[in-house]
Amino acid sequence: MTAAQTPNPAEELRGAGLRVTAARVALLETVRAGDHLGVEAIASGVRDRVGHISLQAVYEALNALTGAGLVRRLEPPGSPALYEGRVGDNHHHLVCRSCGVVVDVDCAVGHAPCLTASDDQGFAIDEAEVIYWGLCPSCSEASSSAP
């Protein structure tokens, strides 16, 4: 493999020390093809690729892939967990309070962890997670045109 080639999902799984299965490959492909997907949507995408898979198997695979850093779990307060394939860049998210759409937004400022804590309490901080809340353009327009 040359430096210009990106590894395929099976190679990424092996590289992360994970067993390569059709379900894990399909799950990784589904998450990367989607946009902030919930578990049900991921399970549906995996089923479209490989047939039957239980929700428990999806949860277990997501846990393994998240632990290996191949998938990122996002947990907006008051919402079910969402998963995305964009990892390793410490980006943040915009969440619409009305329709729940989630959009990536690049790091707030500077290099990771992007934000400096006023008092780090002795922690070696390596990541900051920021969620910006508001109304997406569609919901904002709908709310301003409502009587």
mmCIF file of N, CA, C and O in Angstrom, residues 9 12-13 16 18-19 23-29 31 58-72 83 87:
data_model
loop_
_atom_site.group_PDB
_atom_site.id
_atom_site.type_symbol
_atom_site.label_atom_id
_atom_site.label_comp_id
_atom_site.label_asym_id
_atom_site.label_seq_id
_atom_site.Cartn_x
_atom_site.Cartn_y
_atom_site.Cartn_z
ATOM 1 N N PRO A 9 -11.816 -0.656 4.926
ATOM 2 C CA PRO A 9 -12.316 -0.938 6.275
ATOM 3 C C PRO A 9 -11.705 -2.179 6.926
ATOM 4 O O PRO A 9 -11.401 -2.171 8.122
ATOM 5 N N GLU A 12 -8.340 -1.295 8.190
ATOM 6 C CA GLU A 12 -8.451 -0.426 9.361
ATOM 7 C C GLU A 12 -8.804 -1.229 10.607
ATOM 8 O O GLU A 12 -8.263 -0.971 11.692
ATOM 9 N N LEU A 13 -9.717 -2.166 10.462
ATOM 10 C CA LEU A 13 -10.083 -3.017 11.599
ATOM 11 C C LEU A 13 -8.868 -3.813 12.079
ATOM 12 O O LEU A 13 -8.583 -3.855 13.279
ATOM 13 N N ALA A 16 -6.402 -1.724 13.886
ATOM 14 C CA ALA A 16 -6.848 -1.346 15.231
ATOM 15 C C ALA A 16 -6.871 -2.538 16.178
ATOM 16 O O ALA A 16 -7.286 -2.421 17.323
ATOM 17 N N LEU A 18 -8.695 -5.269 15.768
ATOM 18 C CA LEU A 18 -10.031 -5.850 15.853
ATOM 19 C C LEU A 18 -10.184 -6.971 14.832
ATOM 20 O O LEU A 18 -9.598 -6.916 13.752
ATOM 21 N N ARG A 19 -10.983 -7.952 15.189
ATOM 22 C CA ARG A 19 -11.292 -9.045 14.282
ATOM 23 C C ARG A 19 -12.127 -8.495 13.131
ATOM 24 O O ARG A 19 -13.040 -7.689 13.329
ATOM 25 N N ALA A 23 -19.988 -8.042 9.331
ATOM 26 C CA ALA A 23 -20.843 -7.089 10.036
ATOM 27 C C ALA A 23 -20.057 -5.839 10.446
ATOM 28 O O ALA A 23 -20.557 -4.722 10.310
ATOM 29 N N ARG A 24 -18.846 -6.006 10.934
ATOM 30 C CA ARG A 24 -18.042 -4.847 11.331
ATOM 31 C C ARG A 24 -17.660 -3.989 10.127
ATOM 32 O O ARG A 24 -17.677 -2.767 10.194
ATOM 33 N N VAL A 25 -17.306 -4.640 9.029
ATOM 34 C CA VAL A 25 -16.984 -3.895 7.804
ATOM 35 C C VAL A 25 -18.220 -3.125 7.343
ATOM 36 O O VAL A 25 -18.144 -1.934 7.035
ATOM 37 N N ALA A 26 -19.372 -3.784 7.324
ATOM 38 C CA ALA A 26 -20.609 -3.139 6.902
ATOM 39 C C ALA A 26 -20.978 -1.995 7.834
ATOM 40 O O ALA A 26 -21.444 -0.938 7.394
ATOM 41 N N LEU A 27 -20.770 -2.178 9.129
ATOM 42 C CA LEU A 27 -21.077 -1.135 10.100
ATOM 43 C C LEU A 27 -20.189 0.083 9.875
ATOM 44 O O LEU A 27 -20.670 1.215 9.839
ATOM 45 N N LEU A 28 -18.903 -0.138 9.703
ATOM 46 C CA LEU A 28 -17.976 0.967 9.463
ATOM 47 C C LEU A 28 -18.345 1.704 8.177
ATOM 48 O O LEU A 28 -18.375 2.940 8.147
ATOM 49 N N GLU A 29 -18.671 0.969 7.138
ATOM 50 C CA GLU A 29 -19.076 1.592 5.871
ATOM 51 C C GLU A 29 -20.382 2.373 6.033
ATOM 52 O O GLU A 29 -20.529 3.478 5.500
ATOM 53 N N VAL A 31 -21.650 3.763 8.821
ATOM 54 C CA VAL A 31 -21.432 4.978 9.609
ATOM 55 C C VAL A 31 -20.740 6.039 8.763
ATOM 56 O O VAL A 31 -21.113 7.215 8.788
ATOM 57 N N VAL A 58 -25.000 -4.869 16.970
ATOM 58 C CA VAL A 58 -24.672 -3.518 16.496
ATOM 59 C C VAL A 58 -24.078 -2.708 17.645
ATOM 60 O O VAL A 58 -23.048 -2.055 17.483
ATOM 61 N N TYR A 59 -24.706 -2.758 18.811
ATOM 62 C CA TYR A 59 -24.181 -2.030 19.979
ATOM 63 C C TYR A 59 -22.763 -2.508 20.330
ATOM 64 O O TYR A 59 -21.879 -1.694 20.614
ATOM 65 N N GLU A 60 -22.563 -3.814 20.319
ATOM 66 C CA GLU A 60 -21.239 -4.358 20.654
ATOM 67 C C GLU A 60 -20.190 -3.922 19.642
ATOM 68 O O GLU A 60 -19.076 -3.531 20.010
ATOM 69 N N ALA A 61 -20.538 -3.960 18.365
ATOM 70 C CA ALA A 61 -19.597 -3.542 17.324
ATOM 71 C C ALA A 61 -19.316 -2.043 17.423
ATOM 72 O O ALA A 61 -18.166 -1.609 17.284
ATOM 73 N N LEU A 62 -20.345 -1.240 17.674
ATOM 74 C CA LEU A 62 -20.142 0.210 17.833
ATOM 75 C C LEU A 62 -19.225 0.498 19.015
ATOM 76 O O LEU A 62 -18.356 1.372 18.939
ATOM 77 N N ASN A 63 -19.410 -0.240 20.099
ATOM 78 C CA ASN A 63 -18.556 -0.068 21.266
ATOM 79 C C ASN A 63 -17.100 -0.385 20.925
ATOM 80 O O ASN A 63 -16.187 0.357 21.288
ATOM 81 N N ALA A 64 -16.884 -1.477 20.201
ATOM 82 C CA ALA A 64 -15.519 -1.853 19.806
ATOM 83 C C ALA A 64 -14.912 -0.832 18.856
ATOM 84 O O ALA A 64 -13.747 -0.424 19.024
ATOM 85 N N LEU A 65 -15.676 -0.379 17.873
ATOM 86 C CA LEU A 65 -15.156 0.584 16.896
ATOM 87 C C LEU A 65 -14.913 1.955 17.524
ATOM 88 O O LEU A 65 -13.954 2.640 17.182
ATOM 89 N N THR A 66 -15.782 2.337 18.457
ATOM 90 C CA THR A 66 -15.581 3.603 19.171
ATOM 91 C C THR A 66 -14.329 3.515 20.042
ATOM 92 O O THR A 66 -13.504 4.429 20.045
ATOM 93 N N GLY A 67 -14.177 2.413 20.753
ATOM 94 C CA GLY A 67 -12.999 2.213 21.598
ATOM 95 C C GLY A 67 -11.701 2.208 20.813
ATOM 96 O O GLY A 67 -10.665 2.646 21.305
ATOM 97 N N ALA A 68 -11.763 1.730 19.568
ATOM 98 C CA ALA A 68 -10.578 1.684 18.710
ATOM 99 C C ALA A 68 -10.332 3.004 17.996
ATOM 100 O O ALA A 68 -9.324 3.159 17.305
ATOM 101 N N GLY A 69 -11.247 3.968 18.150
ATOM 102 C CA GLY A 69 -11.073 5.267 17.515
ATOM 103 C C GLY A 69 -11.454 5.303 16.041
ATOM 104 O O GLY A 69 -11.123 6.254 15.341
ATOM 105 N N LEU A 70 -12.185 4.293 15.563
ATOM 106 C CA LEU A 70 -12.598 4.271 14.157
ATOM 107 C C LEU A 70 -13.939 4.961 13.931
ATOM 108 O O LEU A 70 -14.272 5.335 12.819
ATOM 109 N N VAL A 71 -14.706 5.107 15.010
ATOM 110 C CA VAL A 71 -16.020 5.735 14.981
ATOM 111 C C VAL A 71 -16.105 6.653 16.184
ATOM 112 O O VAL A 71 -15.509 6.379 17.229
ATOM 113 N N ARG A 72 -16.828 7.746 16.051
ATOM 114 C CA ARG A 72 -16.998 8.680 17.165
ATOM 115 C C ARG A 72 -18.457 8.672 17.612
ATOM 116 O O ARG A 72 -19.368 8.700 16.797
ATOM 117 N N TYR A 83 -23.654 8.371 15.928
ATOM 118 C CA TYR A 83 -22.314 7.923 15.568
ATOM 119 C C TYR A 83 -21.908 8.531 14.239
ATOM 120 O O TYR A 83 -22.735 8.725 13.354
ATOM 121 N N VAL A 87 -13.346 11.172 12.613
ATOM 122 C CA VAL A 87 -12.635 10.999 13.878
ATOM 123 C C VAL A 87 -11.267 11.655 13.826
ATOM 124 O O VAL A 87 -10.733 11.926 12.757
#
